[in-house]
Tab-separated table of C-alpha atoms in Angstrom:
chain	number	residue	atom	x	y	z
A	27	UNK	CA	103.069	83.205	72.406
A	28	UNK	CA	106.480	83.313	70.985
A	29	UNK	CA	108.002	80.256	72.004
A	30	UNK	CA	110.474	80.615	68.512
A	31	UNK	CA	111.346	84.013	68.443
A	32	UNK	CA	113.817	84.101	71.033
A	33	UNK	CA	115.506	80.666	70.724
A	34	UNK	CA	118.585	81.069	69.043
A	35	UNK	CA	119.558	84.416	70.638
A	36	UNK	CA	121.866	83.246	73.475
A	37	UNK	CA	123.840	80.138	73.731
A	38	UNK	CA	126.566	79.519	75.839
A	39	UNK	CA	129.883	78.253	74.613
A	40	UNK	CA	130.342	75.350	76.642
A	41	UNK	CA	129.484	71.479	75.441
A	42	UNK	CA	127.214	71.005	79.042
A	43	UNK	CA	123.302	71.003	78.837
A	44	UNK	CA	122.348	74.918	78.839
A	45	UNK	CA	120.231	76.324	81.274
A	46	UNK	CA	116.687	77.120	79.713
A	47	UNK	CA	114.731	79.552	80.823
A	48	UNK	CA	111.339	80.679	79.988
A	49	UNK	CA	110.368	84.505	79.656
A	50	UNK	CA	107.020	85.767	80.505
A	51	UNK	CA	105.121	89.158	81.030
A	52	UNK	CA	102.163	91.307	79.262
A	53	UNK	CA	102.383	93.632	76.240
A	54	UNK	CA	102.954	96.758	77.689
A	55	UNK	CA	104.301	98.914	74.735
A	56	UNK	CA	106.784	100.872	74.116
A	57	UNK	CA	108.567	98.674	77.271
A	58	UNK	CA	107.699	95.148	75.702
A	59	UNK	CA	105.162	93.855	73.190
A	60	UNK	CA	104.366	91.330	70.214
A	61	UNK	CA	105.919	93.608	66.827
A	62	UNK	CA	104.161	91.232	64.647
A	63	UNK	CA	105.432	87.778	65.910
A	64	UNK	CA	108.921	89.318	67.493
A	65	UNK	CA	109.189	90.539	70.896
A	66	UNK	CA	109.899	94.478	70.252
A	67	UNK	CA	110.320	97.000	73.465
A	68	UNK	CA	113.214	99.062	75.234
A	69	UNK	CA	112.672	96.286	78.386
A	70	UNK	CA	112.987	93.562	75.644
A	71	UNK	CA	116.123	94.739	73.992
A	72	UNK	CA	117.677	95.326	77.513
A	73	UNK	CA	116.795	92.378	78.817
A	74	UNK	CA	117.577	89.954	75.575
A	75	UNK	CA	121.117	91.673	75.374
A	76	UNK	CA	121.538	90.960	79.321
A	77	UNK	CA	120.694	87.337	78.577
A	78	UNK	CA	122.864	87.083	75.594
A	79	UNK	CA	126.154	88.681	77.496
A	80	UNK	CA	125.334	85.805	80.189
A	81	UNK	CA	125.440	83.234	77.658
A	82	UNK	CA	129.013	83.990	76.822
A	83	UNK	CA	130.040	82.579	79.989
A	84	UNK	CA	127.407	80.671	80.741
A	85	UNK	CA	125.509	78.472	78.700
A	86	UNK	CA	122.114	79.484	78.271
A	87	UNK	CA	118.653	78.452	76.194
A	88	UNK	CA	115.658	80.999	75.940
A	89	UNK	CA	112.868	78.367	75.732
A	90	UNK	CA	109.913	80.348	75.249
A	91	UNK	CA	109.317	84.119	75.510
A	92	UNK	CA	105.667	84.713	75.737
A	93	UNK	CA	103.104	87.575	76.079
A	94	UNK	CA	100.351	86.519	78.837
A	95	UNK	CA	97.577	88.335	80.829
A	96	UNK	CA	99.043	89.620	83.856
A	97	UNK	CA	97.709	87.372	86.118
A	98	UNK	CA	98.737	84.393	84.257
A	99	UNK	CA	102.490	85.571	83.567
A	100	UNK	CA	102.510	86.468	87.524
A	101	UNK	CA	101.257	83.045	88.289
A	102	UNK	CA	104.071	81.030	86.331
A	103	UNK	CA	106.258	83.216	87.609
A	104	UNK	CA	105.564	82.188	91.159
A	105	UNK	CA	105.332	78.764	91.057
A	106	UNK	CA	107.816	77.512	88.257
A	107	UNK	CA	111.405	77.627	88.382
A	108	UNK	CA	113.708	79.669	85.530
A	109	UNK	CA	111.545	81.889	84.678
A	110	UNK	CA	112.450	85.560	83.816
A	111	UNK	CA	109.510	88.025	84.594
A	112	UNK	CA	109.162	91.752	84.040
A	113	UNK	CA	108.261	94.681	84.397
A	114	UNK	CA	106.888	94.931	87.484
A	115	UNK	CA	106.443	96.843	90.602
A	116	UNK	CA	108.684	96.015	93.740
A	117	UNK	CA	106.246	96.113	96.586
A	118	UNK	CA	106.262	94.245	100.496
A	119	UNK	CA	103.635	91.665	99.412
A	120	UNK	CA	105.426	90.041	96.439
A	121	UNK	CA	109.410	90.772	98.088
A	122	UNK	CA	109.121	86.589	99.470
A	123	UNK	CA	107.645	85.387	95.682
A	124	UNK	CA	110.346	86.621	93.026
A	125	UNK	CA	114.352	87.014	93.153
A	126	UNK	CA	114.640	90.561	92.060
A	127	UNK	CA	117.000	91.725	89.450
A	128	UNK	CA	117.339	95.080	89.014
A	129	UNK	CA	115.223	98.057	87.406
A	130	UNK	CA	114.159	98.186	84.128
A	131	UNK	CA	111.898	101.378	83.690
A	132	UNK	CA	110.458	104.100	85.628
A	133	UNK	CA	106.932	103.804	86.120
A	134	UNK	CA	104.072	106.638	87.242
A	135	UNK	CA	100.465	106.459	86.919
A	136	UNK	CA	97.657	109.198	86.539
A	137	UNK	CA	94.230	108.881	86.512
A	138	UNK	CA	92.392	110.106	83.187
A	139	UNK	CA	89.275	111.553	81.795
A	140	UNK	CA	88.337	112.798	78.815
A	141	UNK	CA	88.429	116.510	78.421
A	142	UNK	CA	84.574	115.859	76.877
A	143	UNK	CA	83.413	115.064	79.660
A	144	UNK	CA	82.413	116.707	83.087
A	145	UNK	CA	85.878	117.981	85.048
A	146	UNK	CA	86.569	115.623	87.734
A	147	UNK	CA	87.931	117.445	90.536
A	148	UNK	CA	90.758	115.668	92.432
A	149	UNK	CA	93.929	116.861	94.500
A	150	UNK	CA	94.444	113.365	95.715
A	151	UNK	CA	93.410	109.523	94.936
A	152	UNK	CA	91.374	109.326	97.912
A	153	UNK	CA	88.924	112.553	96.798
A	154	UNK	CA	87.961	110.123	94.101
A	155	UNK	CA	86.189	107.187	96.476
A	156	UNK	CA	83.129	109.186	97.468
A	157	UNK	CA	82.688	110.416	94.168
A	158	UNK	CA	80.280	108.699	91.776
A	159	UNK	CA	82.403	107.681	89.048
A	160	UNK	CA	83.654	104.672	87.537
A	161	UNK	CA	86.982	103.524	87.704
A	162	UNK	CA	88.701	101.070	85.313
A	163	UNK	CA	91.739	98.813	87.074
A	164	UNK	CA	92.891	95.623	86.139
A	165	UNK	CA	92.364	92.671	87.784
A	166	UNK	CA	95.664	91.571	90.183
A	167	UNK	CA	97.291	94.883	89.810
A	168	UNK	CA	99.381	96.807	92.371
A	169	UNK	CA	96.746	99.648	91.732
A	170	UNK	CA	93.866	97.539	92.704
A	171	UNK	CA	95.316	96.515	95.989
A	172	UNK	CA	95.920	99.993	97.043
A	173	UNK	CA	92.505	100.512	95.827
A	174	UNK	CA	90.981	98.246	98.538
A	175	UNK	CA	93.158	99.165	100.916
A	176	UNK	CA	91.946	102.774	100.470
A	177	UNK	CA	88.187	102.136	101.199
A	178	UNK	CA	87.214	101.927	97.767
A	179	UNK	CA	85.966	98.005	97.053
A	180	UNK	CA	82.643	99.422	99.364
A	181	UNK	CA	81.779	101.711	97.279
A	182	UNK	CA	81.461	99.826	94.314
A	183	UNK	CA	82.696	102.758	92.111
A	184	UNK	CA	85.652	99.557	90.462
A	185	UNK	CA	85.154	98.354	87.198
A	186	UNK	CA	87.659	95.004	86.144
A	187	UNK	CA	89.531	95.328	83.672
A	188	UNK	CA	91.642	92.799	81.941
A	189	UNK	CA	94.295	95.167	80.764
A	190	UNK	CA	94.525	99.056	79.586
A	191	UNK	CA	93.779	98.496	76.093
A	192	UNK	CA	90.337	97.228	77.395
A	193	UNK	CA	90.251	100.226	79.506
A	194	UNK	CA	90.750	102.528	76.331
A	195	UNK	CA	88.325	101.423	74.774
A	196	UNK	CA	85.652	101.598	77.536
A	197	UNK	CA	87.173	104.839	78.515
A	198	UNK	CA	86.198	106.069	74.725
A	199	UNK	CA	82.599	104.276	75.034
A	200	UNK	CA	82.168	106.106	78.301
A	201	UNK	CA	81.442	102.779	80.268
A	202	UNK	CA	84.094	104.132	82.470
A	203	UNK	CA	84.992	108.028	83.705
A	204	UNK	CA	88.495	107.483	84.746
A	205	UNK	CA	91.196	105.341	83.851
A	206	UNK	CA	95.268	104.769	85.566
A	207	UNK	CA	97.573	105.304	82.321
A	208	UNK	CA	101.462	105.283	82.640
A	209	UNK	CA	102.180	108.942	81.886
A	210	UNK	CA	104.264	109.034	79.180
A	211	UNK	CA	103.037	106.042	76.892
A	212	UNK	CA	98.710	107.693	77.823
A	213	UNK	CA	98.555	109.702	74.978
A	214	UNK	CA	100.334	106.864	72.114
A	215	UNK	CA	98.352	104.373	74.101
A	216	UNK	CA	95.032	105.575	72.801
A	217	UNK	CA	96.449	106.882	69.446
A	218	UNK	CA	97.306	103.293	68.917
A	219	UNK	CA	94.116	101.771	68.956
A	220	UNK	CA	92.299	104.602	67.107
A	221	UNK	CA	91.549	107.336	69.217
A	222	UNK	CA	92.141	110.984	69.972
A	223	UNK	CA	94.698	110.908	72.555
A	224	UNK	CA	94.564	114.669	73.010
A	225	UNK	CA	91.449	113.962	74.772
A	226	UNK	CA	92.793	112.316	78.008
A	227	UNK	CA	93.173	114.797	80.659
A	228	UNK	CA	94.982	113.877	84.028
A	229	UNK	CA	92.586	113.975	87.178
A	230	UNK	CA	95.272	113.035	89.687
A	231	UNK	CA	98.649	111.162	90.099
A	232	UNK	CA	98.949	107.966	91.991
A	233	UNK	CA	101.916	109.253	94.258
A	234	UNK	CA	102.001	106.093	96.344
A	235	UNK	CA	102.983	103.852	93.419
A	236	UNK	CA	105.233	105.909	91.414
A	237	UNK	CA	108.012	103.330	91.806
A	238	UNK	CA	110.166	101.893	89.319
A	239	UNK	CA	110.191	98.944	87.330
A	240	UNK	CA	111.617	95.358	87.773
A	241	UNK	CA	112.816	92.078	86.375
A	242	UNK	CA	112.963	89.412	88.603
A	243	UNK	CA	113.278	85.638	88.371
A	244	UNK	CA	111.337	82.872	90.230
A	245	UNK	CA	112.267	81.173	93.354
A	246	UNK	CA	114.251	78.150	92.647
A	247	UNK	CA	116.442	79.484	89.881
A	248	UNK	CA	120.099	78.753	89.739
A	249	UNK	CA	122.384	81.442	92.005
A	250	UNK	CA	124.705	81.925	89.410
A	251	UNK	CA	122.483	82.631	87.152
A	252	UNK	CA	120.765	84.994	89.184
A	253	UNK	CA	123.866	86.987	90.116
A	254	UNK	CA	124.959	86.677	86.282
A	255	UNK	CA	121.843	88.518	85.034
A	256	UNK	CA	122.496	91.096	87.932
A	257	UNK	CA	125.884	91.663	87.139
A	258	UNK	CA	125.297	92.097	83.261
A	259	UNK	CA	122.265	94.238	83.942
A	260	UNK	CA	124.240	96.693	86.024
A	261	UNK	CA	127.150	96.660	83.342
A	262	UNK	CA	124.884	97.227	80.464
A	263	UNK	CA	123.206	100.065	82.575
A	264	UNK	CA	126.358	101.787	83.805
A	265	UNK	CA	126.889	101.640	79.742
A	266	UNK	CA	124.444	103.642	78.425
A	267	UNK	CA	122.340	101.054	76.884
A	268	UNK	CA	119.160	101.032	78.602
A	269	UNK	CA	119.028	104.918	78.380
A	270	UNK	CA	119.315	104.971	74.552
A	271	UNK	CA	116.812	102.246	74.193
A	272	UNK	CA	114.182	103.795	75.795
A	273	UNK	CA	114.833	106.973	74.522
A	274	UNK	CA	114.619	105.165	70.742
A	275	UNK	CA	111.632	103.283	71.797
A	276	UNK	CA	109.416	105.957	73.354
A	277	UNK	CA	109.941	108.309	70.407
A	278	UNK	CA	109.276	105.239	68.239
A	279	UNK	CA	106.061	104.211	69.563
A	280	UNK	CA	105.170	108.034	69.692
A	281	UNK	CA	105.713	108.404	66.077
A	282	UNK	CA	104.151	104.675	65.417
A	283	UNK	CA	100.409	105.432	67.401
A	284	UNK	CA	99.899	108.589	66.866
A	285	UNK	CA	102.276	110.355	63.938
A	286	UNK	CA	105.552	112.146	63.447
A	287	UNK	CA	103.588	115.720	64.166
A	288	UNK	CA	102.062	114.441	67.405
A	289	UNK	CA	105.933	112.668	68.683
A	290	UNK	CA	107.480	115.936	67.748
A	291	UNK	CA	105.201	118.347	70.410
C-alpha cells in the first residue's frame, strides 16, 4: 500500500470539500510499480499528471494509491465508487463494470519457454491444448478466460498463478514449460528477479488479446470527473507526454533488470 505517497499531489483550488479518489491496480513494471515506497511507472506518471491538471479546475484528493493482486484491485474497482483503475484490457465481459477512460499502453502477449528446454512447436495458441505441457496464467486474467473458452480447462495442462513474477520463477524451476509475458518488458522481467532473460524463447503470440491498455473508473463516479480525466488524458496524449514517458521508462527498467549492455541490444 501507499496510501501517503500520492496525497498531496493534486488539490483543487476551490474552498469546497475535494473529491477523493482512491487508485488501485498491480505492479506491473515498467507501466506501474512500488519504486521503494513511491509509485514509479510510465502509466503512473501519465496518469498522476492527468489527475493533477484536473485538480486545477476541479478540486481533487488522491486518498490512497495502492498496489493489490489483480483480483483484489479488480474487485474494489467494481463495487466501490471513485476509484481509478488501470491498466487493463477492454473486453465485452467487463464493458457494463468500469467507465472507461482512455488508453494507457499497448499490450501483446507471447507464450515462452526456455531455450534449455525441448522446442515447443506452435503456429497458434490452440496447437498448445493437446500438447502435454504446463501452462502458467494467473488467476482472473483476460488470458485465462480465453483459455477456457478455447477447450483448455479439460485438459488440465493450467497451472494458477498469482502473478508473472510467480510465473518466473516457476518458469526457471521448470514447474511450468510455458509462460504469457508482455513482449517487450519478458526479457527485463526475468533479469529483474535474477535470471537469464536471454533464455526465454517465444512459442507463439496470443493474437486474440493483443489489445491495448486502459484506465477506467468505477460505476458511480462523478460525470464531471469522468469527462475531466478524459479530456486531460487526450490533451496530455495529443502532447507528447505519454510517448516520452514510456519511451524513458522502458529503457529505464531495461537498463535497471538487466544492465546498460543488455538495454542497449
Amino acid at each position: 500500500m501507499l496510501a501517503a505517497a500520492a496525497l498531496s499531489l493534486v488539490a483543487g483550488p476551490a474552498k469546497a470539500d475535494p473529491a477523493e479518489i482512491q487508485i488501485v491496480t498491480q505492479s506491473f513494471a515498467p507501466l506501474q510499480w512500488d519504486n521503494a515506497g513511491k509509485p514509479d511507472g510510465y502509466v503512473t506518471a501519465y496518469m498522476l499528471e492527468v489527475a493533477r491538471r484536473v485538480g486545477e479546475t476541479i478540486p481533487l484528493k488522491i486518498g490512497a494509491y495502492e498496489f493489490l493482486p489483480w483480483k483484489r484491485a479488480m474487485l474494489l474497482a467494481e463495487t466501490m465508487p471513485n476509484v481509478l483503475f488501470f491498466s487493463l484490457s477492454r473486453t465485452p465481459e467487463r464493458e457494463d463494470k468500469f467507465i472507461w477512460l482512455g488508453e494507457v499502453s499497448p499490450y501483446g502477449q507471447n507464450f515462452y519457454q526456455l531455450s534449455t528446454r525441448p522446442k515447443i512447436e506452435a503456429d497458434a495458441v490452440e496447437d498448445l491444448r493437446d500438447q502435454k505441457v504446463r501452462i502458467g496464467v494467473q488467476d482472473g486474467s483476460n488470458l485465462l478466460s480465453y483459455l477456457k473458452q478455447l477447450g483448455f480447462e479439460e485438459t488440465g495442462n493450467l497451472v494458477p498463478i498469482t502473478d508473472f513474477h510467480q510465473g518466473i520463477e516457476m518458469l526457471y524451476l521448470e514447474r511450468i514449460d510455458v509462460l504469457p509475458l508482455t513482449g517487450f518488458l519478458a526479457e527485463a522481467s526475468a533479469c529483474k528477479q535474477g535470471y537469464d532473460g536471454s533464455l526465454l524463447q517465444p512459442v507463439v503470440f496470443v493474437e486474440a488479446l493483443a489489445n491495448p491498455l486502459w484506465a477506467v473508473f468505477s460505476q458511480g463516479t462523478d460525470p464531471a470527473l469522468v469527462e475531466a480525466f478524459r479530456q486531460e488524458m487526450t490533451a496530455l496524449k495529443d502532447s507528447g507526454f505519454l510517448d516520452a514517458q514510456t519511451r524513458q521508462h522502458q529503457v529505464n527498467w531495461q537498463t535497471l533488470a538487466c544492465g546498460a549492455l543488455t538495454a542497449g541490444k
